[in-house]
Amino acid sequence: MEAFTAQYNIYMEAEDIGQSRIHKSTEFVKNLIQNCRSVYLKSAVLDDESDLDEFALRLYIEHKIREDDCSSLQDAQDFIPDLAEFLDAIAAAHSFLDMEGSFSWEYKGEKAAYRFRSESGWDYCDFIEKEKEEEAMP
């Protein structure tokens, strides 16, 4: 019996973009979630607070997972690379987005926590391990 805990917060925003781009971007992220191989990403709920009248895209995912007995050992083990791939796919397909957030993971006695961001014009995500981020701060 292995416990698994994870949490991730993803915030995506863009201003002054067309309504069709807002719709297409929202559908892309929804489809990405639905077609994930990881049960821990597939169970995420997308909160769409976009405003078509103001030409503003605002998408949020805030998800917590706590299992006393891990339901998918392989997905738990692959959580970090799967989430990184998920975020990179969004950044690559929608480089006009500003995206930021954080995630943490604990499984089999190991722990990790990261912050990430992708600024408008980037086609990738920059990941920073929280421990290293704290060490770099004066």
CSV table of C-alpha atoms in Angstrom, one decimal, residues 15-121:
chain,number,residue,atom,x,y,z
A,15,GLU,CA,-5.5,39.7,-23.4
A,16,ASP,CA,-6.6,41.3,-26.7
A,17,ILE,CA,-7.1,38.1,-28.6
A,18,GLY,CA,-10.0,37.2,-30.9
A,19,GLN,CA,-13.0,35.3,-29.7
A,20,SER,CA,-12.3,32.4,-32.1
A,21,ARG,CA,-8.8,32.0,-30.6
A,22,ILE,CA,-10.3,32.0,-27.1
A,23,HIS,CA,-12.7,29.2,-28.1
A,24,LYS,CA,-10.0,27.2,-29.9
A,25,SER,CA,-7.5,27.5,-27.0
A,26,THR,CA,-10.1,26.5,-24.5
A,27,GLU,CA,-11.0,23.4,-26.5
A,28,PHE,CA,-7.4,22.5,-27.0
A,29,VAL,CA,-6.8,22.5,-23.2
A,30,LYS,CA,-10.0,20.6,-22.6
A,31,ASN,CA,-9.1,18.0,-25.2
A,32,LEU,CA,-5.5,17.7,-23.8
A,33,ILE,CA,-7.0,17.0,-20.4
A,34,GLN,CA,-9.5,14.4,-21.7
A,35,ASN,CA,-6.8,12.6,-23.8
A,36,CYS,CA,-4.1,12.4,-21.2
A,37,ARG,CA,-2.8,9.0,-20.4
A,38,SER,CA,-2.3,9.9,-16.8
A,39,VAL,CA,-5.4,9.5,-14.6
A,40,TYR,CA,-4.1,12.2,-12.4
A,41,LEU,CA,-4.2,14.8,-15.2
A,42,LYS,CA,-7.3,13.4,-16.8
A,43,SER,CA,-9.3,14.1,-13.6
A,44,ALA,CA,-8.5,17.8,-13.6
A,45,VAL,CA,-11.3,20.3,-14.0
A,46,LEU,CA,-10.7,23.4,-16.2
A,47,ASP,CA,-12.2,26.6,-14.8
A,48,ASP,CA,-13.0,28.9,-17.7
A,49,GLU,CA,-13.3,32.5,-16.7
A,50,SER,CA,-12.6,34.0,-20.1
A,51,ASP,CA,-14.5,37.1,-21.2
A,52,LEU,CA,-15.4,37.1,-24.9
A,53,ASP,CA,-16.6,40.8,-24.7
A,54,GLU,CA,-13.2,41.9,-23.4
A,55,PHE,CA,-11.2,39.6,-25.6
A,56,ALA,CA,-9.6,38.0,-22.5
A,57,LEU,CA,-8.7,34.4,-22.1
A,58,ARG,CA,-8.5,33.1,-18.5
A,59,LEU,CA,-8.2,29.4,-17.8
A,60,TYR,CA,-7.4,27.9,-14.4
A,61,ILE,CA,-6.8,24.4,-13.0
A,62,GLU,CA,-6.4,23.8,-9.3
A,63,HIS,CA,-6.3,20.2,-8.5
A,64,LYS,CA,-5.3,18.2,-5.3
A,65,ILE,CA,-4.9,14.4,-5.2
A,66,ARG,CA,-4.5,12.4,-2.0
A,67,GLU,CA,-4.7,8.6,-2.1
A,68,ASP,CA,-3.8,6.5,0.9
A,69,ASP,CA,-3.6,3.5,-1.5
A,70,CYS,CA,-2.3,4.7,-4.9
A,71,SER,CA,-4.7,3.7,-7.6
A,72,SER,CA,-2.2,3.9,-10.5
A,73,LEU,CA,1.4,3.2,-9.6
A,74,GLN,CA,2.8,4.0,-13.0
A,75,ASP,CA,0.9,7.3,-13.3
A,76,ALA,CA,2.1,8.3,-9.8
A,77,GLN,CA,5.7,7.4,-10.7
A,78,ASP,CA,5.4,9.4,-14.0
A,79,PHE,CA,3.5,12.3,-12.6
A,80,ILE,CA,6.3,15.0,-12.9
A,81,PRO,CA,7.4,14.2,-16.5
A,82,ASP,CA,3.7,13.8,-17.6
A,83,LEU,CA,2.8,17.1,-16.1
A,84,ALA,CA,5.9,18.8,-17.6
A,85,GLU,CA,4.9,17.4,-21.0
A,86,PHE,CA,1.3,18.6,-20.6
A,87,LEU,CA,2.5,22.1,-19.8
A,88,ASP,CA,5.0,22.2,-22.6
A,89,ALA,CA,2.3,21.1,-25.1
A,90,ILE,CA,0.2,24.1,-24.0
A,91,ALA,CA,3.1,26.5,-24.3
A,92,ALA,CA,4.2,25.2,-27.7
A,93,ALA,CA,0.7,25.3,-29.2
A,94,HIS,CA,-0.3,28.7,-27.6
A,95,SER,CA,2.8,30.8,-27.4
A,96,PHE,CA,0.6,33.9,-27.0
A,97,LEU,CA,-0.4,32.8,-23.5
A,98,ASP,CA,1.1,33.8,-20.2
A,99,MET,CA,1.1,30.7,-18.1
A,100,GLU,CA,2.3,30.2,-14.5
A,101,GLY,CA,1.7,28.0,-11.6
A,102,SER,CA,3.2,25.3,-9.3
A,103,PHE,CA,3.0,21.7,-8.5
A,104,SER,CA,4.1,19.3,-5.8
A,105,TRP,CA,4.4,15.5,-5.6
A,106,GLU,CA,5.0,12.9,-2.9
A,107,TYR,CA,5.3,9.2,-3.6
A,108,LYS,CA,7.3,6.3,-2.0
A,109,GLY,CA,9.1,8.7,0.4
A,110,GLU,CA,10.2,11.1,-2.3
A,111,LYS,CA,9.0,14.7,-2.6
A,112,ALA,CA,9.4,17.4,-5.2
A,113,ALA,CA,7.9,20.8,-5.7
A,114,TYR,CA,8.2,23.2,-8.7
A,115,ARG,CA,7.1,26.5,-9.9
A,116,PHE,CA,6.8,27.1,-13.7
A,117,ARG,CA,6.1,29.9,-16.1
A,118,SER,CA,5.7,30.5,-19.8
A,119,GLU,CA,5.5,34.1,-21.0
A,120,SER,CA,3.8,35.3,-24.1
A,121,GLY,CA,6.2,34.7,-27.0
